[in-house]
Short mmCIF file of C-alpha atoms in Angstrom, two decimals:
data_model
loop_
_atom_site.label_atom_id
_atom_site.label_comp_id
_atom_site.label_asym_id
_atom_site.label_seq_id
_atom_site.Cartn_x
_atom_site.Cartn_y
_atom_site.Cartn_z
CA UNK E 23 0.00 0.00 0.00
CA UNK E 24 1.26 3.49 -0.70
CA UNK E 25 1.96 5.28 2.55
CA UNK E 26 0.60 8.76 3.16
CA UNK E 27 3.65 9.89 5.12
CA UNK E 28 5.97 12.35 3.42
CA UNK E 29 9.01 10.67 1.97
CA UNK E 30 12.52 11.65 2.97
CA UNK E 31 14.00 11.60 -0.55
CA UNK E 32 11.34 13.56 -2.36
CA UNK E 33 7.92 15.05 -1.72
CA UNK E 34 6.80 14.28 -5.28
CA UNK E 35 4.85 11.12 -4.45
CA UNK E 36 3.23 12.75 -1.45
CA UNK E 37 2.17 15.75 -3.51
CA UNK E 38 0.71 13.51 -6.20
CA UNK E 39 -1.29 11.48 -3.69
CA UNK E 40 -2.56 14.56 -1.90
CA UNK E 41 -3.70 16.13 -5.17
CA UNK E 42 -5.52 12.96 -6.10
CA UNK E 43 -7.20 12.62 -2.72
CA UNK E 44 -8.43 16.21 -2.79
CA UNK E 45 -9.14 16.66 -6.44
CA UNK E 46 -11.05 13.49 -7.28
CA UNK E 47 -10.86 11.01 -10.14
CA UNK E 48 -7.79 11.97 -12.13
CA UNK E 49 -6.68 8.44 -13.02
CA UNK E 50 -8.96 6.36 -15.19
CA UNK E 51 -8.44 2.70 -16.00
CA UNK E 52 -8.47 1.31 -19.53
CA UNK E 53 -11.98 0.49 -20.85
CA UNK E 54 -11.25 -3.23 -20.90
CA UNK E 55 -9.92 -3.27 -17.37
CA UNK E 56 -12.87 -1.28 -16.03
CA UNK E 57 -15.26 -3.62 -17.81
CA UNK E 58 -13.51 -6.56 -16.19
CA UNK E 59 -14.03 -5.06 -12.77
CA UNK E 60 -17.74 -4.46 -13.38
CA UNK E 61 -18.29 -8.01 -14.61
CA UNK E 62 -16.65 -9.73 -11.66
CA UNK E 63 -16.72 -13.49 -11.48
CA UNK E 64 -16.19 -15.89 -8.60
CA UNK E 65 -14.74 -18.57 -10.85
CA UNK E 66 -11.06 -19.11 -11.60
CA UNK E 67 -8.41 -17.18 -13.51
CA UNK E 68 -4.90 -17.96 -14.75
CA UNK E 69 -1.63 -16.11 -15.38
CA UNK E 70 -0.21 -12.84 -14.04
CA UNK E 71 -1.93 -10.83 -12.82
CA UNK E 72 -3.75 -13.84 -11.43
CA UNK E 73 -6.89 -11.86 -10.55
CA UNK E 74 -8.30 -10.17 -13.64
CA UNK E 75 -11.96 -9.47 -12.92
CA UNK E 76 -11.26 -6.69 -10.40
CA UNK E 77 -8.38 -4.50 -9.28
CA UNK E 78 -6.43 -5.78 -6.29
CA UNK E 79 -3.30 -4.79 -4.38
CA UNK E 80 -1.19 -5.56 -1.30
CA UNK E 81 -1.36 -9.38 -1.34
CA UNK E 82 -0.91 -11.10 2.02
CA UNK E 83 -0.47 -14.82 1.33
CA UNK E 84 -1.08 -17.51 3.95
CA UNK E 85 -1.34 -21.32 3.91
CA UNK E 86 -3.96 -22.91 6.14
CA UNK E 87 -4.63 -26.44 7.41
CA UNK E 88 -7.14 -27.20 4.63
CA UNK E 89 -4.21 -27.37 2.20
CA UNK E 90 -5.10 -24.24 0.26
CA UNK E 91 -3.12 -21.04 -0.11
CA UNK E 92 -5.15 -17.90 0.64
CA UNK E 93 -4.41 -14.34 -0.43
CA UNK E 94 -5.93 -11.43 1.50
CA UNK E 95 -5.91 -8.34 -0.71
CA UNK E 96 -7.03 -4.74 -0.75
CA UNK E 97 -9.27 -3.51 -3.58
CA UNK E 98 -8.61 -0.59 -5.92
CA UNK E 99 -11.95 0.83 -7.03
CA UNK E 100 -12.39 2.27 -10.54
CA UNK E 101 -12.32 5.03 -11.55
CA UNK E 102 -9.27 5.55 -9.38
CA UNK E 103 -8.89 8.41 -6.93
CA UNK E 104 -5.49 7.74 -5.48
CA UNK E 105 -5.61 5.34 -2.56
CA UNK E 106 -8.48 6.92 -0.67
CA UNK E 107 -11.32 5.00 -2.33
CA UNK E 108 -9.96 1.60 -1.30
CA UNK E 109 -12.90 0.49 0.75
CA UNK E 110 -13.05 -3.29 1.05
CA UNK E 111 -11.11 -6.54 1.26
CA UNK E 112 -11.38 -9.72 -0.80
CA UNK E 113 -9.96 -13.21 -0.28
CA UNK E 114 -8.70 -15.52 -3.03
CA UNK E 115 -7.45 -19.10 -2.74
CA UNK E 116 -5.83 -21.86 -4.76
CA UNK E 117 -4.68 -25.45 -4.39
CA UNK E 118 -2.37 -25.49 -7.43
CA UNK E 119 -1.05 -21.88 -7.81
CA UNK E 120 -2.71 -21.63 -11.24
CA UNK E 121 -6.47 -21.71 -10.68
CA UNK E 122 -7.80 -19.08 -8.28
CA UNK E 123 -11.16 -18.74 -6.55
CA UNK E 124 -12.59 -15.41 -5.40
CA UNK E 125 -14.31 -16.00 -2.06
CA UNK E 126 -15.80 -12.52 -2.21
CA UNK E 127 -15.68 -9.49 0.03
CA UNK E 128 -14.93 -10.19 3.68
CA UNK E 129 -14.88 -6.67 5.14
CA UNK E 130 -15.58 -3.05 4.23
CA UNK E 131 -15.34 0.28 6.01
CA UNK E 132 -19.08 0.43 6.82
CA UNK E 133 -18.50 -2.44 9.28
CA UNK E 134 -15.90 -0.49 11.27
CA UNK E 135 -17.85 1.36 13.97
CA UNK E 136 -14.82 3.33 15.16
CA UNK E 137 -13.65 4.19 11.64
CA UNK E 138 -13.59 7.35 9.56
CA UNK E 139 -17.23 8.23 8.81
CA UNK E 140 -16.46 8.93 5.14
CA UNK E 141 -15.11 5.40 4.71
CA UNK E 142 -12.30 4.56 2.32
CA UNK E 143 -8.66 4.05 3.32
CA UNK E 144 -8.79 0.29 3.79
CA UNK E 145 -5.13 -0.33 3.04
CA UNK E 146 -2.80 -3.37 3.16
CA UNK E 147 -4.09 -6.15 5.49
CA UNK E 148 -2.82 -9.43 6.95
CA UNK E 149 -4.36 -12.56 8.46
CA UNK E 150 -3.07 -15.20 10.88
CA UNK E 151 -4.52 -18.26 12.59
CA UNK E 152 -4.22 -19.12 16.27
CA UNK E 153 -6.18 -21.42 18.60
CA UNK E 154 -9.11 -21.97 16.27
CA UNK E 155 -9.54 -18.33 15.23
CA UNK E 156 -8.49 -16.38 12.15
CA UNK E 157 -7.35 -12.87 13.02
CA UNK E 158 -7.59 -10.30 10.25
CA UNK E 159 -5.52 -7.13 10.75
CA UNK E 160 -6.15 -3.97 8.74
CA UNK E 161 -5.21 -0.28 8.90
CA UNK E 162 -8.00 2.27 8.91
CA UNK E 163 -8.27 5.91 10.12
CA UNK E 164 -10.55 6.71 13.03
CA UNK E 165 -11.03 10.39 12.16
CA UNK E 166 -11.37 12.93 9.37
CA UNK E 167 -7.65 13.71 9.58
CA UNK E 168 -6.84 10.30 8.14
CA UNK E 169 -3.09 10.76 8.05
CA UNK E 170 -2.90 11.26 11.83
CA UNK E 171 -5.58 8.83 13.03
CA UNK E 172 -4.55 5.42 11.70
CA UNK E 173 -5.53 2.45 13.82
CA UNK E 174 -4.70 -1.23 13.34
CA UNK E 175 -8.09 -2.92 13.39
CA UNK E 176 -8.75 -6.56 14.23
CA UNK E 177 -11.56 -8.74 12.87
CA UNK E 178 -12.00 -12.42 13.72
CA UNK E 179 -13.68 -15.46 12.25
CA UNK E 180 -13.78 -19.25 12.59
CA UNK E 181 -13.44 -19.47 8.80
CA UNK E 182 -10.54 -18.30 6.62
CA UNK E 183 -12.65 -16.52 3.99
CA UNK E 184 -15.98 -15.51 5.55
CA UNK E 185 -17.71 -14.44 8.73
CA UNK E 186 -15.22 -11.82 9.90
CA UNK E 187 -16.46 -9.43 12.59
CA UNK E 188 -14.56 -6.34 13.73
CA UNK E 189 -13.60 -6.69 17.40
CA UNK E 190 -11.80 -3.38 17.81
CA UNK E 191 -8.26 -2.14 17.30
CA UNK E 192 -4.89 -2.59 18.95
CA UNK E 193 -4.55 0.20 21.54
CA UNK E 194 -1.49 2.33 22.17
CA UNK E 195 0.01 2.26 18.67
CA UNK E 196 1.33 5.15 16.61
CA UNK E 197 -0.54 6.36 13.53
CA UNK E 198 1.11 3.96 11.07
CA UNK E 199 0.02 1.33 8.55
CA UNK E 200 0.71 -2.05 6.91
CA UNK E 201 0.30 -4.56 9.74
CA UNK E 202 2.05 -7.92 9.48
CA UNK E 203 1.70 -10.53 12.22
CA UNK E 204 4.32 -13.27 12.44
CA UNK E 205 3.79 -16.30 14.69
CA UNK E 206 7.01 -18.04 15.65
CA UNK E 207 7.51 -21.76 16.17
CA UNK E 208 6.88 -21.41 19.92
CA UNK E 209 3.48 -19.79 19.31
CA UNK E 210 4.55 -16.24 20.20
CA UNK E 211 2.95 -13.67 17.89
CA UNK E 212 4.74 -10.48 16.82
CA UNK E 213 3.20 -7.38 15.25
CA UNK E 214 5.13 -5.41 12.63
CA UNK E 215 3.89 -2.15 11.14
CA UNK E 216 5.25 1.17 9.91
CA UNK E 217 5.53 3.73 7.16
CA UNK E 218 7.33 6.94 6.36
CA UNK E 219 10.75 5.40 6.95
CA UNK E 220 10.01 3.68 10.27
CA UNK E 221 9.29 0.03 11.01
CA UNK E 222 8.28 -0.96 14.54
CA UNK E 223 7.54 -4.35 16.07
CA UNK E 224 6.68 -6.01 19.36
CA UNK E 225 5.09 -9.02 20.97
CA UNK E 226 1.34 -9.56 21.02
CA UNK E 227 -0.49 -10.92 24.04
CA UNK E 228 -2.31 -14.23 23.77
CA UNK E 229 -5.56 -12.40 22.96
CA UNK E 230 -3.88 -11.22 19.71
CA UNK E 231 -5.35 -7.74 20.23
CA UNK E 232 -2.91 -6.09 22.63
CA UNK E 233 0.81 -5.40 22.58
CA UNK E 234 2.79 -7.18 25.28
CA UNK E 235 5.34 -4.58 26.37
CA UNK E 236 6.77 -1.86 24.15
CA UNK E 237 6.94 -1.58 20.38
CA UNK E 238 10.52 -0.96 19.24
CA UNK E 239 12.06 0.40 16.06
CA UNK E 240 13.62 -2.23 13.82
CA UNK E 241 17.29 -1.36 13.34
CA UNK E 242 19.53 -2.25 10.40
CA UNK E 243 17.00 -1.79 7.59
CA UNK E 244 18.22 0.05 4.48
CA UNK E 245 15.87 2.69 3.03
CA UNK E 246 12.70 1.30 4.63
CA UNK E 247 9.49 2.79 3.27
CA UNK E 248 6.55 0.49 4.09
CA UNK E 249 5.05 -3.00 3.55
CA UNK E 250 6.87 -4.98 6.26
CA UNK E 251 6.54 -8.76 5.94
CA UNK E 252 8.28 -11.39 8.08
CA UNK E 253 8.87 -15.06 7.34
CA UNK E 254 11.25 -17.70 8.68
CA UNK E 255 13.34 -20.33 6.89
CA UNK E 256 15.95 -22.69 8.33
CA UNK E 257 16.16 -20.71 11.55
CA UNK E 258 16.68 -17.37 9.80
CA UNK E 259 14.15 -14.55 10.12
CA UNK E 260 13.53 -12.48 6.99
CA UNK E 261 12.00 -9.00 7.05
CA UNK E 262 11.04 -7.87 3.54
CA UNK E 263 9.69 -4.45 2.63
CA UNK E 264 9.26 -1.73 0.01
CA UNK E 265 11.96 0.94 -0.29
CA UNK E 266 11.98 4.61 -1.35
CA UNK E 267 13.45 4.14 -4.81
CA UNK E 268 12.22 6.87 -7.16
CA UNK E 269 14.08 7.25 -10.44
CA UNK E 270 12.23 8.25 -13.60
CA UNK E 271 9.49 5.71 -14.26
CA UNK E 272 10.96 3.24 -11.77
CA UNK E 273 9.74 3.35 -8.20
CA UNK E 274 9.53 1.04 -5.19
CA UNK E 275 11.88 -1.94 -5.07
CA UNK E 276 11.44 -4.84 -2.64
CA UNK E 277 14.30 -5.23 -0.14
CA UNK E 278 14.95 -7.61 2.71
CA UNK E 279 17.02 -8.07 5.84
CA UNK E 280 17.86 -11.10 7.98
CA UNK E 281 18.22 -11.78 11.68
CA UNK E 282 18.63 -14.57 14.23
CA UNK E 283 15.83 -13.01 16.28
CA UNK E 284 12.28 -11.99 15.30
CA UNK E 285 12.89 -8.48 16.64
CA UNK E 286 16.35 -7.99 15.17
CA UNK E 287 18.83 -6.44 15.00
CA UNK E 288 18.59 -6.85 11.23
CA UNK E 289 21.27 -7.20 8.59
CA UNK E 290 20.36 -5.58 5.29
CA UNK E 291 20.74 -8.08 2.43
CA UNK E 292 19.72 -6.02 -0.60
CA UNK E 293 17.01 -6.05 -3.25
CA UNK E 294 15.02 -9.18 -4.08
CA UNK E 295 12.62 -7.62 -6.61
CA UNK E 296 13.09 -4.78 -9.07
CA UNK E 297 10.33 -2.18 -9.59
CA UNK E 298 7.15 -3.22 -11.38
CA UNK E 299 5.24 -0.94 -13.76
CA UNK E 300 3.31 0.50 -10.80
CA UNK E 301 4.03 3.55 -8.65
CA UNK E 302 4.05 1.21 -5.62
CA UNK E 303 4.77 -2.36 -4.65
CA UNK E 304 3.75 -4.43 -1.66
CA UNK E 305 4.66 -8.06 -1.23
CA UNK E 306 4.55 -11.23 0.82
CA UNK E 307 6.70 -14.36 0.80
CA UNK E 308 5.34 -17.83 1.60
CA UNK E 309 6.15 -21.50 1.10
CA UNK E 310 3.52 -23.77 -0.42
CA UNK E 311 3.92 -27.46 -1.22
CA UNK E 312 7.70 -27.26 -1.06
CA UNK E 313 8.10 -24.16 -3.26
CA UNK E 314 8.65 -20.58 -2.08
CA UNK E 315 6.65 -17.79 -3.76
CA UNK E 316 6.84 -14.01 -3.95
CA UNK E 317 3.53 -12.13 -4.15
CA UNK E 318 3.40 -8.52 -5.36
CA UNK E 319 1.28 -6.14 -7.42
CA UNK E 320 1.63 -4.27 -10.71
CA UNK E 321 -0.51 -2.15 -13.04
CA UNK E 322 -0.48 -4.48 -16.05
CA UNK E 323 -4.27 -4.60 -16.49
CA UNK E 324 -4.95 -0.88 -16.26
CA UNK E 325 -1.68 0.92 -17.03
CA UNK E 326 -2.66 3.22 -14.15
CA UNK E 327 -0.71 3.50 -10.91
CA UNK E 328 -3.74 3.34 -8.62
CA UNK E 329 -5.58 0.49 -10.38
CA UNK E 330 -3.32 -2.37 -9.44
CA UNK E 331 -3.38 -6.16 -9.78
CA UNK E 332 -1.84 -8.92 -7.69
CA UNK E 333 0.77 -11.31 -9.10
CA UNK E 334 2.91 -14.23 -7.96
CA UNK E 335 6.22 -15.72 -9.08
CA UNK E 336 8.58 -18.34 -7.73
CA UNK E 337 11.26 -17.32 -5.24
CA UNK E 338 14.56 -19.12 -4.71
CA UNK E 339 17.34 -19.01 -2.10
CA UNK E 340 21.09 -19.26 -2.44
CA UNK E 341 23.00 -21.86 -0.43
CA UNK E 342 23.92 -19.20 2.16
CA UNK E 343 20.27 -18.32 2.78
CA UNK E 344 20.20 -15.11 0.76
CA UNK E 345 17.35 -14.60 -1.69
CA UNK E 346 17.88 -14.70 -5.44
CA UNK E 347 16.37 -11.86 -7.47
CA UNK E 348 12.73 -12.68 -8.27
CA UNK E 349 11.99 -12.79 -11.99
CA UNK E 350 8.65 -11.19 -12.87
CA UNK E 351 6.78 -13.35 -15.40
CA UNK E 352 3.42 -13.51 -17.17
CA UNK E 353 2.33 -16.26 -14.81
CA UNK E 354 3.04 -19.70 -13.42
CA UNK E 355 2.55 -22.61 -15.80
CA UNK E 356 0.36 -25.58 -14.85
CA UNK E 357 2.27 -28.68 -13.76
CA UNK E 358 2.34 -31.39 -16.44
#
């Protein structure tokens, strides 16, 4: 998700977003892409972007006990008006990484009693499972001054793709975005969030709705912008994120850092994905059926920065545990 906080390198992105949010619908999708969104289907689609009947962004990928991989995504609404019209979340799942099912909308801003009365601003989410409950985390402002009133909301359900009810928000946090919850092998849950150059993290209590102790700044990250995501492989913790790269038509790259502890300190390891054709990028990394995958978004369907679409490609590691550069493709091929 594109963060509202002013960037340290340049105010150009902030100015563009602010103008869009105030001025209305400046960015229009292509006729075909808009038509696809209006004629949404709950069947399956193939190739990258792997969801073509609507605009989606900020994919949070998780694998659950039913053997399916689920992606929790935000929804860009056409015609685009920056990021402020994003107003709902959808869930998609697969059992073969080629055929995808849209389970439909699971949450929108009208269901958030403490949220901004004008709605909108439902940015990058995450979902985890613990003790029989699915916990869905999402950023949403609680007041008209959306940039200063972000909360990290929590909705729960007994099902991975339906029945979510908003239970409240995590108290005591700063006004930041992009929640990611990582549950370690011992069952301890950690919350990561951030934006505007800062990433913070801390333990969650067993109720998954309160911070246990203090949130601390993650040290050792190079050029952190937003979109924190944490996974673990062979005893190594990986914190991936979007950076502040802004050069001509090329923007956010995906970087990562490693640590021997879930709360750092972190060692910056470099870039694992080059910029897409979108103004932003936001990713997740997950293993499914023995293969690691990198999820991200681009603007291939619309050719507009704020009408994005989620994609996935294979991710590989070097022998020393570092990540090889992800190659962006037109989609995963079916297994023969």
